[in-house]
Coordinates of C-alpha atoms in Angstrom, one line a residue:
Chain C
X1 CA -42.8 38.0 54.7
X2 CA -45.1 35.8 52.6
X3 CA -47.9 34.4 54.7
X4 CA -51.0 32.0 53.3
X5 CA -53.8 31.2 55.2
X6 CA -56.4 28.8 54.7
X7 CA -59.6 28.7 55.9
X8 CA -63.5 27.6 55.2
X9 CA -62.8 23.7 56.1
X10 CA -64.8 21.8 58.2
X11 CA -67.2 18.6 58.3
X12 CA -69.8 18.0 55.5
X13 CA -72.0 15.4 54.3
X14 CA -71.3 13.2 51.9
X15 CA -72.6 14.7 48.2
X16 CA -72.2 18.6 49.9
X17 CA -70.4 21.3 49.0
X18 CA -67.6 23.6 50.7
X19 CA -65.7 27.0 50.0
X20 CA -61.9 26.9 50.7
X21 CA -60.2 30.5 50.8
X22 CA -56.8 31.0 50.9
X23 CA -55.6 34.5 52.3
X24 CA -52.1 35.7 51.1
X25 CA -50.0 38.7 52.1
X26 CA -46.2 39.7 51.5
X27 CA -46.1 39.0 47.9
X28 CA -47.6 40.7 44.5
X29 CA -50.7 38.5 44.5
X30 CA -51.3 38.6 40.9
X31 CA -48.3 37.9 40.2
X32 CA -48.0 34.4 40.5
X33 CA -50.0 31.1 39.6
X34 CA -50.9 29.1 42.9
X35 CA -51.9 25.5 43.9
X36 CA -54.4 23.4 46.0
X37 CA -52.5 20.5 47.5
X38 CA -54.2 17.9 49.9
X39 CA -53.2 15.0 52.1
X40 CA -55.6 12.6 53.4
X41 CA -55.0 10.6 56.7
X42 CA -52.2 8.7 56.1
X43 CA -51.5 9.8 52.6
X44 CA -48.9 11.8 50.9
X45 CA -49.6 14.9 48.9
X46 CA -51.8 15.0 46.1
X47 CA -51.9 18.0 43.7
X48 CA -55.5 18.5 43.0
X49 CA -56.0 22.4 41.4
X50 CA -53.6 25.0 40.1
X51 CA -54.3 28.9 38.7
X52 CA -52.9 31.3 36.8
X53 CA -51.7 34.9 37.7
X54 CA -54.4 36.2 35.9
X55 CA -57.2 33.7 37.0
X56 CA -57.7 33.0 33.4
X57 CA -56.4 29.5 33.4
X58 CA -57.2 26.5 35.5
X59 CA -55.8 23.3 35.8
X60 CA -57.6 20.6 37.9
X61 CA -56.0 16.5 38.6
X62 CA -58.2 13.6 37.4
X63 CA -59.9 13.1 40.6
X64 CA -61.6 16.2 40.9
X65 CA -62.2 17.4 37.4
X66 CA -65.9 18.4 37.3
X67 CA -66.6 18.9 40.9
X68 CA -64.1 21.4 42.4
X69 CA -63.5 24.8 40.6
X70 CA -60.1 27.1 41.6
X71 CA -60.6 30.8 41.3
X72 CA -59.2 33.9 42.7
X73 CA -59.8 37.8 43.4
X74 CA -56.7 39.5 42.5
X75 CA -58.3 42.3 44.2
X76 CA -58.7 40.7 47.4
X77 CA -55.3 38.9 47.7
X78 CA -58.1 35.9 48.3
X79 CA -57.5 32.4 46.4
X80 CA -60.6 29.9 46.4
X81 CA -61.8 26.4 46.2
X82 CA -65.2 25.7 45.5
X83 CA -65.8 21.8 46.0
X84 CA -68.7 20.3 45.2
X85 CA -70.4 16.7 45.7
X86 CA -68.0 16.0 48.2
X87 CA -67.0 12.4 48.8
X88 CA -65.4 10.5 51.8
X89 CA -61.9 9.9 49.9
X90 CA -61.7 13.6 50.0
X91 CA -61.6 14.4 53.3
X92 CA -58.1 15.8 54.1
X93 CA -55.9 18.9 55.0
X94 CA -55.8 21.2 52.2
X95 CA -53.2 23.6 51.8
X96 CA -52.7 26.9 49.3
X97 CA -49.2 27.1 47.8
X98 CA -47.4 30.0 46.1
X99 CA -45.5 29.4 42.5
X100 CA -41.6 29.6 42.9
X101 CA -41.8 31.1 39.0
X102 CA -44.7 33.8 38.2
X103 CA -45.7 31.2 35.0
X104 CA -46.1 28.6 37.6
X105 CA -43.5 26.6 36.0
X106 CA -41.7 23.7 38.5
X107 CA -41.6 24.5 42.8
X108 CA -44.2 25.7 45.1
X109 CA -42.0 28.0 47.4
X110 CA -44.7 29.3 50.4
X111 CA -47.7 27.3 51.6
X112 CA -50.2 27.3 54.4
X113 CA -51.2 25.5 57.3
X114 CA -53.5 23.9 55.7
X115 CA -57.5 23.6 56.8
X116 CA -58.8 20.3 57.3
X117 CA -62.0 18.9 55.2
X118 CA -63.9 15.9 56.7
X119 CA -66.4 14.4 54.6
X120 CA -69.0 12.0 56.6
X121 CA -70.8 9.4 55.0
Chain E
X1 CA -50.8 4.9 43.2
X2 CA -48.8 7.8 43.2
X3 CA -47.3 9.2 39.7
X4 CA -43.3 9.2 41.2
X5 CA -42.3 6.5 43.0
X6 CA -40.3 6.9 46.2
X7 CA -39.2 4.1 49.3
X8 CA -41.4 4.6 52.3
X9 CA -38.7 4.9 54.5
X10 CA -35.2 5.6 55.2
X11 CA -33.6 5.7 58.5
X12 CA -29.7 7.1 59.8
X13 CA -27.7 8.0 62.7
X14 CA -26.8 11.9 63.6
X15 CA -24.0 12.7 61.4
X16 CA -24.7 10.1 58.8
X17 CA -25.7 10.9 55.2
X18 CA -28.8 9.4 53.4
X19 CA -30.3 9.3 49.9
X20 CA -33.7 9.1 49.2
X21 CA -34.6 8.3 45.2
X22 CA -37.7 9.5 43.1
X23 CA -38.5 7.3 39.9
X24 CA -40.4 8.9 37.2
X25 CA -40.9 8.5 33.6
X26 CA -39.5 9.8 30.5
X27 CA -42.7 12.4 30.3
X28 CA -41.9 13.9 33.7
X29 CA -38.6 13.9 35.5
X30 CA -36.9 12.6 32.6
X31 CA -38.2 15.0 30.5
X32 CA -37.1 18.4 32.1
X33 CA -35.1 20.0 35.3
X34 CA -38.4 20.9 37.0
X35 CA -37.7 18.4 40.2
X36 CA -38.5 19.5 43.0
X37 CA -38.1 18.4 47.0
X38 CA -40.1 19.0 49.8
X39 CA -39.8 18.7 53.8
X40 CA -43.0 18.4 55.7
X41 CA -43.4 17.8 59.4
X42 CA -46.7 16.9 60.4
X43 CA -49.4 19.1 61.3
X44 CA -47.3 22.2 59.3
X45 CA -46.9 23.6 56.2
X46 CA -44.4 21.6 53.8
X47 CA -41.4 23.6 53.1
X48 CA -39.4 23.4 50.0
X49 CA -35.9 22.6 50.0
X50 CA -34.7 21.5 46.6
X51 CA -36.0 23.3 43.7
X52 CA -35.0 22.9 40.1
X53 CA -33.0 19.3 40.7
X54 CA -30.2 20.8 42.4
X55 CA -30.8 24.3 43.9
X56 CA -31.7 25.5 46.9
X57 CA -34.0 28.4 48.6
X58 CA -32.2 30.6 50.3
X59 CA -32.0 29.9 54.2
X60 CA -32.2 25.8 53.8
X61 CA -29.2 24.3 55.1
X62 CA -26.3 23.1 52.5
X63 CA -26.9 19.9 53.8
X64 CA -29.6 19.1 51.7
X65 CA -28.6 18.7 47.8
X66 CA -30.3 17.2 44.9
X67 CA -29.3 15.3 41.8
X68 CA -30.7 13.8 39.0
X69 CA -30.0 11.0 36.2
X70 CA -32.3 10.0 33.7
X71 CA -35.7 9.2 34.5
X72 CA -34.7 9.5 38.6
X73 CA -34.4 12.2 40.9
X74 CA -32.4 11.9 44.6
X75 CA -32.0 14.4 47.5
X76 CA -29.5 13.6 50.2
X77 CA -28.9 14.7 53.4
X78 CA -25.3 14.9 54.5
X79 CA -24.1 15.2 58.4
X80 CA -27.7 14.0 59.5
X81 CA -29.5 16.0 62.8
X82 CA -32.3 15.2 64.7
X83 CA -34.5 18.0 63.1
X84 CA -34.2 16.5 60.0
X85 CA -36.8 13.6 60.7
X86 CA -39.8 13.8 59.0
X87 CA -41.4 13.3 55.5
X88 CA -40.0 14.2 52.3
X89 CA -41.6 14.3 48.9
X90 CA -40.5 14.9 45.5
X91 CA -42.6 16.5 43.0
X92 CA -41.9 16.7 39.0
X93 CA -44.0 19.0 36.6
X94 CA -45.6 17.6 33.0
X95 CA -48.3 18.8 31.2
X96 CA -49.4 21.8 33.6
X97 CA -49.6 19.3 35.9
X98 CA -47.7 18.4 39.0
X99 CA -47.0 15.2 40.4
X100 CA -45.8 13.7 44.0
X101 CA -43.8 10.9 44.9
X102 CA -46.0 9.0 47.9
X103 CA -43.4 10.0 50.5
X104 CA -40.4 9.2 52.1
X105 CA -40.2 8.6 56.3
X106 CA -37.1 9.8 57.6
X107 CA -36.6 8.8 61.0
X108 CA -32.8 9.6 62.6
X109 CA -31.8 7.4 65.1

């Protein structure tokens, strides 16, 4: 059975910085590119990171570009965030989500719970 | 503004069928079969129910189909059940990038 599980959120100051982690288990890890989606109170989802297989190729959205970096350890079954210089537009519930298609091509088949990030001003 | 645009709400009786729509661009839906739909109640993880325009994971009901024409995307939900309210969201791929609709409300009467 796949299973991802977030974890690492929490409050922070405006300008700080957080680690997300993302556990997964019931799949070949490696295998498959994977994605940081958020939703912010009252929002809808917003794509924000995505990762190859490999870890060798990032993809980040507009609105984060230059202050949160995606990684993962393969060897660890462990996906990351690393945000940076937080602001109060992104506080929200961030969830970890599996590729449908190892290339990471189209759906997102599995995904968390999600871990909530509140940034205070 | 979100990149796909979707109605914030739709509303039916049990038994009814609805269609929500999701209007992209030429450079997104319109450009490729990678449409995808997603169920999420709130406070748990979004699940995926339409994947590729028309097909379905395995386990979601045959209730749920998906179409597509042009630059527009629609899933509907035939013989409609009281477990079937929540939010729904469509999501197109372009450029190694994915994009959301803002949402759709479903609420069954």
């Amino acid at each position: 059975e796949v299973q991802l599980l977030e974890s690492g959120g929490g409050l922070v100051q405006r300008g700080g910085s957080l680690r997300l982690s993302c556990g997964a288990s019931g799949f070949i890890f490696s295998g498959y590119a994977m994605s940081w989606v958020r939703q912010s109170p009252g929002k809808g989802l917003e794509w924000i990171s995505g990762i190859s297989g490999s870890g060798t190729s990032t993809w980040h959205a507009d609105s984060v570009k230059g202050r949160f970096t995606m990684s993962r350890d393969n060897s660890k079954n462990t996906l990351y965030l690393q945000m940076n210089s937080l602001r109060a537009e992104d506080t929200a519930v961030y969830y970890c989500a599996k590729a449908l298609r190892p290339d990471g091509v189209g759906a997102r088949d599995y995904w968390g719970q999600g871990t909530l990030v509140t940034v205070s001003s | 503004q979100s990149a796909l645009t979707q109605s914030a709400s739709v509303s039916g009786s049990p038994g009814q069928s609805i269609t929500i729509s999701c209007t992209g661009t030429s450079s997104d839906i319109g450009s490729h079969n990678y449409v995808s739909w997603y169920q999420h109640h709130p406070g748990k993880a979004p699940k995926l129910m339409i994947f590729d325009v028309t097909n379905r994971p395995s386990g979601v009901s045959n209730r749920f189909s998906g179409s597509k024409s042009g630059n527009t995307a629609s899933l509907t939900i035939s013989g409609l059940q009281a477990e079937d309210e929540a939010d729904y969201y469509c999501s197109s791929y372009t450029s190694s990038r994915r994009v959301f609709g803002g949402g759709t409300k479903l609420t069954v009467l």
